[in-house]
Short mmCIF file of C-alpha atoms in Angstrom, two decimals:
data_model
loop_
_atom_site.label_atom_id
_atom_site.label_comp_id
_atom_site.label_asym_id
_atom_site.label_seq_id
_atom_site.Cartn_x
_atom_site.Cartn_y
_atom_site.Cartn_z
CA MET A 35 -2.17 25.77 -23.13
CA GLY A 36 -0.73 24.31 -26.33
CA THR A 37 2.74 25.60 -25.43
CA ARG A 38 2.53 23.96 -22.03
CA VAL A 39 1.53 20.62 -23.58
CA ALA A 40 4.34 20.84 -26.13
CA ALA A 41 6.87 21.73 -23.44
CA SER A 42 5.65 18.82 -21.38
CA GLN A 43 6.11 16.46 -24.30
CA VAL A 44 9.62 17.74 -24.98
CA LEU A 45 10.45 17.32 -21.30
CA ARG A 46 9.21 13.75 -21.28
CA TRP A 47 11.34 12.95 -24.31
CA THR A 48 14.39 14.62 -22.79
CA LEU A 49 14.05 12.79 -19.48
CA ARG A 50 13.33 9.49 -21.20
CA ASN A 51 16.53 9.71 -23.21
CA ALA A 52 18.69 11.31 -20.53
CA THR A 53 20.54 8.10 -19.69
CA SER A 54 21.60 7.53 -23.27
CA VAL A 55 22.44 11.15 -24.22
CA PHE A 56 24.03 12.77 -21.17
CA SER A 57 26.84 11.81 -18.89
CA PRO A 58 26.06 12.22 -15.16
CA LEU A 59 27.50 15.73 -15.03
CA GLN A 60 25.85 16.71 -18.30
CA PHE A 61 22.55 15.35 -17.01
CA GLY A 62 23.16 17.38 -13.88
CA ARG A 63 23.14 20.57 -15.94
CA CYS A 64 19.53 19.80 -16.81
CA LEU A 65 18.21 21.09 -13.51
CA LEU A 66 15.30 19.04 -12.19
CA GLN A 67 13.59 21.61 -9.99
CA PRO A 68 9.83 21.25 -9.42
CA LEU A 69 7.86 24.43 -9.98
CA CYS A 70 5.59 25.60 -7.17
CA THR A 71 2.60 25.58 -9.48
CA GLY A 72 1.41 22.53 -11.32
CA GLY A 73 4.21 20.25 -10.19
CA ARG A 74 6.07 20.64 -13.54
CA LEU A 75 9.81 20.54 -14.05
CA LEU A 76 11.98 23.35 -15.39
CA CYS A 77 14.94 22.32 -17.55
CA SER A 78 17.65 24.95 -17.90
CA SER A 79 21.29 25.01 -18.90
CA THR A 80 24.13 26.42 -16.85
CA SER A 81 25.79 27.76 -19.99
CA HIS A 82 24.57 29.38 -23.21
CA GLY A 83 26.86 27.38 -25.48
CA PRO A 84 27.00 23.66 -26.18
CA LEU A 85 27.89 21.42 -23.25
CA GLN A 86 31.62 20.75 -23.14
CA PRO A 87 33.03 17.72 -21.30
CA THR A 88 35.15 18.71 -18.30
CA LEU A 89 38.23 16.99 -16.98
CA HIS A 90 36.08 15.29 -14.36
CA ASP A 91 33.83 14.03 -17.15
CA ARG A 92 36.79 12.49 -18.93
CA GLU A 93 38.01 10.91 -15.71
CA LEU A 94 34.65 9.27 -15.17
CA ASN A 95 34.30 8.42 -18.82
CA PRO A 96 37.59 7.94 -20.65
CA LEU A 97 35.70 6.98 -23.80
CA SER A 98 33.94 10.27 -24.37
CA ARG A 99 31.45 8.76 -26.78
CA GLN A 100 30.41 6.04 -24.35
CA PRO A 101 27.39 7.16 -22.27
CA VAL A 102 27.58 6.99 -18.47
CA THR A 103 24.37 5.92 -16.80
CA GLU A 104 25.33 6.08 -13.12
CA LEU A 105 24.62 9.09 -10.94
CA SER A 106 27.38 11.26 -9.51
CA LEU A 107 27.55 13.65 -6.57
CA PRO A 108 27.59 16.77 -8.79
CA SER A 109 24.60 15.57 -10.79
CA LEU A 110 22.61 14.93 -7.58
CA VAL A 111 23.49 18.41 -6.30
CA ASP A 112 22.39 19.90 -9.62
CA MET A 113 19.06 18.09 -9.28
CA GLY A 114 18.40 20.14 -6.16
CA PHE A 115 19.68 17.93 -3.35
CA THR A 116 21.81 19.59 -0.66
CA ASP A 117 25.40 18.42 -0.27
CA SER A 118 24.50 16.16 2.66
CA GLN A 119 21.43 14.80 0.89
CA ALA A 120 23.46 14.17 -2.26
CA GLU A 121 26.07 12.25 -0.26
CA GLN A 122 23.38 10.09 1.34
CA MET A 123 21.68 9.48 -2.01
CA TYR A 124 25.01 8.71 -3.69
CA GLU A 125 25.89 6.23 -0.96
CA ALA A 126 22.50 4.55 -1.32
CA THR A 127 22.77 4.28 -5.12
CA SER A 128 26.40 3.14 -4.88
CA LYS A 129 25.22 0.01 -3.09
CA LEU A 130 23.20 -0.83 -6.19
CA ARG A 131 26.16 -0.75 -8.56
CA GLY A 132 26.83 -4.03 -10.23
CA THR A 133 23.24 -5.17 -9.65
CA SER A 134 20.41 -5.37 -12.13
CA THR A 135 18.62 -2.50 -10.38
CA SER A 136 21.43 0.05 -10.73
CA LYS A 137 20.28 1.05 -14.22
CA HIS A 138 16.86 2.08 -12.85
CA ALA A 139 18.18 4.59 -10.27
CA LEU A 140 18.12 7.51 -12.68
CA SER A 141 14.66 6.72 -14.04
CA THR A 142 13.35 6.33 -10.46
CA LEU A 143 14.55 9.80 -9.51
CA THR A 144 13.19 11.21 -12.76
CA ALA A 145 9.75 9.66 -12.24
CA LEU A 146 9.48 11.06 -8.70
CA PHE A 147 10.58 14.53 -9.82
CA VAL A 148 8.09 14.45 -12.71
CA LEU A 149 5.35 13.91 -10.09
CA GLY A 150 6.28 17.33 -8.70
CA LEU A 151 7.97 16.09 -5.54
CA ASN A 152 10.82 18.17 -4.13
CA PRO A 153 14.29 16.73 -3.39
CA SER A 154 13.64 16.37 0.36
CA SER A 155 10.45 14.40 -0.31
CA VAL A 156 12.20 12.23 -2.89
CA GLN A 157 14.96 11.38 -0.43
CA LYS A 158 12.49 10.47 2.33
CA ILE A 159 10.45 8.33 -0.07
CA LEU A 160 13.51 6.36 -1.21
CA GLU A 161 14.71 5.93 2.37
CA LYS A 162 11.28 4.60 3.31
CA CYS A 163 11.00 2.36 0.27
CA PRO A 164 14.34 1.56 -1.43
CA GLU A 165 12.46 -1.11 -3.43
CA LEU A 166 11.49 1.73 -5.79
CA TYR A 167 14.96 1.47 -7.29
CA THR A 168 13.87 -1.86 -8.79
CA VAL A 169 10.91 -0.33 -10.65
CA THR A 170 11.45 0.33 -14.34
CA GLU A 171 10.45 3.49 -16.16
CA SER A 172 7.59 1.77 -17.99
CA GLN A 173 6.27 0.28 -14.74
CA PHE A 174 6.29 3.73 -13.13
CA GLN A 175 4.30 5.16 -16.04
CA GLN A 176 1.75 2.32 -15.97
CA ARG A 177 1.23 2.41 -12.21
CA ILE A 178 1.00 6.18 -11.92
CA GLY A 179 -1.34 6.26 -14.93
CA ASN A 180 -3.57 3.62 -13.34
CA MET A 181 -3.73 5.57 -10.07
CA ARG A 182 -4.85 8.65 -11.99
CA LYS A 183 -7.56 6.58 -13.70
CA LEU A 184 -8.77 5.56 -10.23
CA GLY A 185 -9.38 9.20 -9.36
CA LEU A 186 -6.16 10.11 -7.55
CA VAL A 187 -5.60 13.54 -9.08
CA GLU A 188 -2.71 15.95 -8.55
CA GLY A 189 -2.20 16.63 -4.87
CA SER A 190 -3.84 13.41 -3.71
CA LEU A 191 -1.45 11.35 -5.83
CA GLN A 192 1.61 13.07 -4.37
CA ARG A 193 0.32 12.65 -0.80
CA VAL A 194 -0.34 8.94 -1.35
CA VAL A 195 3.14 8.35 -2.79
CA SER A 196 4.77 10.32 0.04
CA HIS A 197 2.79 8.54 2.75
CA TYR A 198 2.92 5.04 1.26
CA PRO A 199 5.52 4.79 -1.55
CA GLN A 200 5.16 0.99 -1.53
CA ILE A 201 2.06 1.48 -3.67
CA LEU A 202 4.35 2.12 -6.65
CA THR A 203 5.88 -1.35 -6.21
CA VAL A 204 2.47 -3.05 -6.60
CA PRO A 205 1.61 -4.36 -10.10
CA VAL A 206 -1.32 -2.72 -11.88
CA LYS A 207 -3.15 -6.06 -12.02
CA THR A 208 -3.01 -6.43 -8.23
CA VAL A 209 -4.40 -2.93 -7.67
CA LYS A 210 -7.19 -3.57 -10.18
CA ASN A 211 -8.13 -6.82 -8.42
CA VAL A 212 -8.35 -5.05 -5.06
CA VAL A 213 -10.49 -2.30 -6.58
CA LEU A 214 -12.76 -4.91 -8.17
CA PHE A 215 -13.07 -6.71 -4.83
CA LEU A 216 -13.98 -3.50 -2.98
CA LYS A 217 -16.61 -2.63 -5.58
CA GLU A 218 -18.18 -6.05 -6.13
CA LYS A 219 -17.80 -7.82 -2.78
CA CYS A 220 -17.98 -4.83 -0.43
CA LEU A 221 -20.27 -2.67 -2.63
CA PHE A 222 -18.21 0.52 -2.31
CA THR A 223 -18.88 3.15 -4.97
CA PHE A 224 -16.13 4.33 -7.33
CA GLN A 225 -15.69 7.55 -5.34
CA GLN A 226 -15.56 5.61 -2.07
CA VAL A 227 -12.86 3.33 -3.51
CA THR A 228 -10.89 6.43 -4.56
CA ASP A 229 -11.19 7.82 -1.03
CA LEU A 230 -10.08 4.47 0.44
CA LEU A 231 -7.00 4.38 -1.77
CA ARG A 232 -6.17 7.98 -0.88
CA ASP A 233 -6.57 7.56 2.90
CA SER A 234 -5.62 3.88 3.31
CA PRO A 235 -3.31 2.97 0.39
CA ALA A 236 -1.90 -0.05 2.26
CA VAL A 237 -5.19 -1.80 1.49
CA VAL A 238 -3.73 -2.86 -1.88
CA LEU A 239 -1.31 -5.22 -0.08
CA GLU A 240 -3.64 -6.51 2.63
CA ASP A 241 -4.53 -10.20 2.64
CA ARG A 242 -7.80 -10.58 0.74
CA GLY A 243 -9.30 -12.97 3.30
CA GLN A 244 -8.51 -10.64 6.21
CA LEU A 245 -9.85 -7.71 4.22
CA GLU A 246 -13.15 -9.47 3.57
CA TYR A 247 -13.49 -10.65 7.16
CA LYS A 248 -12.83 -7.15 8.50
CA PHE A 249 -15.48 -5.69 6.20
CA GLN A 250 -18.05 -8.35 7.10
CA TYR A 251 -17.35 -7.97 10.81
CA VAL A 252 -17.88 -4.22 10.77
CA TYR A 253 -20.85 -4.42 8.38
CA PHE A 254 -22.79 -7.26 10.04
CA ARG A 255 -21.62 -7.33 13.68
CA MET A 256 -21.36 -3.58 14.15
CA GLY A 257 -23.99 -2.47 11.66
CA ILE A 258 -21.74 0.08 9.98
CA LYS A 259 -22.41 1.15 6.39
CA GLN A 260 -19.83 1.80 3.69
CA ALA A 261 -19.90 5.60 3.92
CA GLU A 262 -19.01 5.55 7.62
CA MET A 263 -16.27 2.97 7.00
CA VAL A 264 -14.66 5.33 4.49
CA LYS A 265 -15.05 8.37 6.73
CA SER A 266 -13.49 6.58 9.71
CA ARG A 267 -10.61 5.19 7.58
CA LEU A 268 -11.42 1.69 8.76
CA PHE A 269 -8.76 -0.08 6.69
CA ARG A 270 -5.94 1.68 8.49
CA TYR A 271 -6.63 -0.54 11.50
CA THR A 272 -6.13 -4.25 12.03
CA LEU A 273 -9.02 -6.62 12.61
CA GLU A 274 -7.74 -7.26 16.15
CA GLU A 275 -7.84 -3.55 17.01
CA VAL A 276 -11.39 -3.19 15.70
CA ARG A 277 -12.71 -6.36 17.38
CA CYS A 278 -11.08 -5.68 20.73
CA ARG A 279 -12.48 -2.17 21.15
CA HIS A 280 -15.90 -3.15 19.81
CA CYS A 281 -16.22 -6.23 22.04
CA PHE A 282 -15.05 -4.24 25.07
CA LEU A 283 -17.81 -1.69 24.52
CA GLU A 284 -20.36 -4.40 23.76
CA ARG A 285 -19.68 -6.33 26.97
CA ARG A 286 -19.92 -3.14 28.99
CA GLY A 287 -23.35 -2.48 27.48
CA LEU A 288 -22.14 0.53 25.51
CA TYR A 289 -22.60 -0.92 22.02
CA GLN A 290 -25.45 -2.89 20.50
CA THR A 291 -25.71 -4.61 17.13
CA PRO A 292 -28.57 -3.01 15.17
CA ASP A 293 -31.56 -5.15 14.26
CA LYS A 294 -32.72 -5.80 10.71
CA LYS A 295 -34.25 -2.33 10.58
CA GLY A 296 -31.06 -0.73 11.83
CA GLN A 297 -32.57 0.11 15.22
CA THR A 298 -30.87 -0.14 18.62
CA MET A 299 -32.00 0.35 22.21
CA ILE A 300 -29.01 2.60 22.92
CA ILE A 301 -27.08 5.20 20.97
CA ASN A 302 -23.93 3.54 19.69
CA PRO A 303 -20.70 5.57 19.54
CA LYS A 304 -19.50 6.40 16.02
CA LEU A 305 -16.88 4.15 14.46
CA ASP A 306 -14.66 7.20 14.08
CA SER A 307 -14.58 7.80 17.85
CA ILE A 308 -13.98 4.10 18.54
CA LEU A 309 -10.96 3.85 16.27
CA HIS A 310 -9.32 7.27 16.04
CA PHE A 311 -8.80 8.03 19.72
CA ASP A 312 -5.63 6.88 21.41
CA GLN A 313 -6.15 4.26 24.12
CA ASP A 314 -6.31 6.67 27.06
CA THR A 315 -8.84 8.94 25.35
CA PHE A 316 -10.87 5.96 24.16
CA LEU A 317 -11.09 4.54 27.69
CA THR A 318 -11.95 7.91 29.26
CA ASN A 319 -14.36 9.38 26.70
CA VAL A 320 -15.95 6.30 25.12
CA ALA A 321 -15.57 3.19 27.30
CA ASN A 322 -15.64 4.85 30.75
CA ALA A 323 -13.10 2.29 31.98
CA SER A 324 -9.61 2.12 33.46
CA ALA A 325 -6.45 1.00 31.71
CA GLU A 326 -6.22 -2.01 34.05
CA GLU A 327 -9.69 -3.21 33.06
CA TYR A 328 -8.87 -2.94 29.38
CA GLU A 329 -5.55 -4.77 29.77
CA VAL A 330 -7.28 -7.68 31.53
CA PHE A 331 -9.94 -7.74 28.81
CA GLN A 332 -7.30 -7.79 26.07
CA ARG A 333 -5.63 -10.84 27.62
CA LEU A 334 -8.98 -12.62 27.91
CA MET A 335 -9.87 -11.80 24.30
CA ALA A 336 -6.49 -13.02 23.05
CA ARG A 337 -7.13 -16.32 24.83
CA GLU A 338 -10.64 -16.61 23.41
CA TRP A 339 -9.46 -15.91 19.86
CA LEU A 340 -6.69 -18.48 20.21
CA GLU A 341 -9.20 -21.10 21.36
CA GLU A 342 -11.50 -20.20 18.46
CA GLU A 343 -8.65 -20.62 15.98
CA GLN A 344 -7.67 -23.96 17.47
CA LEU A 345 -11.28 -25.14 17.40
CA GLN A 346 -11.66 -24.01 13.83
CA GLY A 347 -8.43 -25.80 12.94
CA ASN A 348 -9.68 -29.03 14.54
CA ILE A 349 -12.99 -28.80 12.70
CA GLU A 350 -11.20 -28.31 9.38
CA ALA A 351 -8.85 -31.21 10.15
CA ASP A 352 -11.80 -33.51 10.99
CA SER A 353 -13.53 -32.42 7.80
CA ASP A 354 -10.43 -33.29 5.78
CA ASP A 355 -10.21 -36.73 7.48
CA ASP A 356 -13.88 -37.43 6.71
CA GLU A 357 -13.33 -36.51 3.07
CA GLU A 358 -10.32 -38.84 2.85
CA GLU A 359 -12.33 -41.71 4.39
CA ASP A 360 -15.16 -41.11 1.95
CA GLU A 361 -12.69 -41.19 -0.92
CA GLU A 362 -11.20 -44.48 0.35
CA ASP A 363 -14.68 -46.01 0.66
CA GLU A 364 -15.48 -44.95 -2.87
CA GLU A 365 -12.22 -46.47 -4.13
CA THR A 366 -12.66 -49.80 -2.31
CA GLY A 367 -16.44 -49.95 -2.35
CA GLY A 368 -16.62 -51.91 -5.56
CA LYS A 369 -14.20 -54.60 -4.38
CA SER A 370 -15.76 -55.02 -0.93
CA GLY A 371 -19.23 -55.16 -2.39
CA TYR A 372 -18.13 -57.80 -4.84
CA ARG A 373 -16.62 -59.92 -2.04
CA LYS A 374 -19.84 -59.73 0.01
CA LYS A 375 -21.82 -60.95 -2.93
CA ARG A 376 -19.45 -63.85 -3.46
CA LYS A 377 -19.73 -64.91 0.23
CA ARG A 378 -23.48 -65.06 -0.04
#
């Protein structure tokens, strides 16, 4: 166990200083190949003697003592990428040259490999979210460390990053604020918040007002508790999707809002079956309706929601006008009152 920890520390130091010690080809000889167990990296040399600069090294770096920090095709191949993958990765990183983000390309690849992700996964992640090239090494460490503190252990962490790599572009403070909101405003437990982040990581970037409204709608209008929300992966769906299917069932007499004791006159379908089914299965198995009926209903609901928004906007505008009038009265009240007194 102690050997593994020591090896891990040496590896971290080696990777952290790779950009300042090795040229691209020399860095390539430090093979970044994830092990099948534990998601650790194995660093090995292609030769038993000291690394000697090749002709290609000297061509890339005429000043042999000046470190080269940009990736090359051979170094990408040595990391484990196939020739075609290396070409695609090289082309993508080449576009960054001359920009402030080019210096982070190597640390981005290193951070993803340290997570235990294989080259194919790393390529897909960077294709899905090229913004990761802008993330610094220290930001990676802070954000990954914070996710571990939130309960995303090995396995879950890799799945979250693969499914939604944008989560690594979100500042730690933003994630903490979302977690605090879910715990204090929505009363989710720590474990439930962990499950939400694992199954619906996009929640960290959702508008806070929409997030709160969605929770309140499902909690109060549908009578759904937190545990069922987590199980049904509620936050993967938009508020419009949830409202439309719920209202359709409600108006067909197939869903009833529970009373204060949680009782209903009918057996409501589970939130999971309302949301997870595709539209055809939902209409056949849950709503007992045709696609034409649902399409007409969707158009009617869209019109109703638009009218509600316009009405709400008018009410807010009237409220603002009233406040301005009150402020004007307060500002001129003294003068007008004084004039009235003088007339008398």
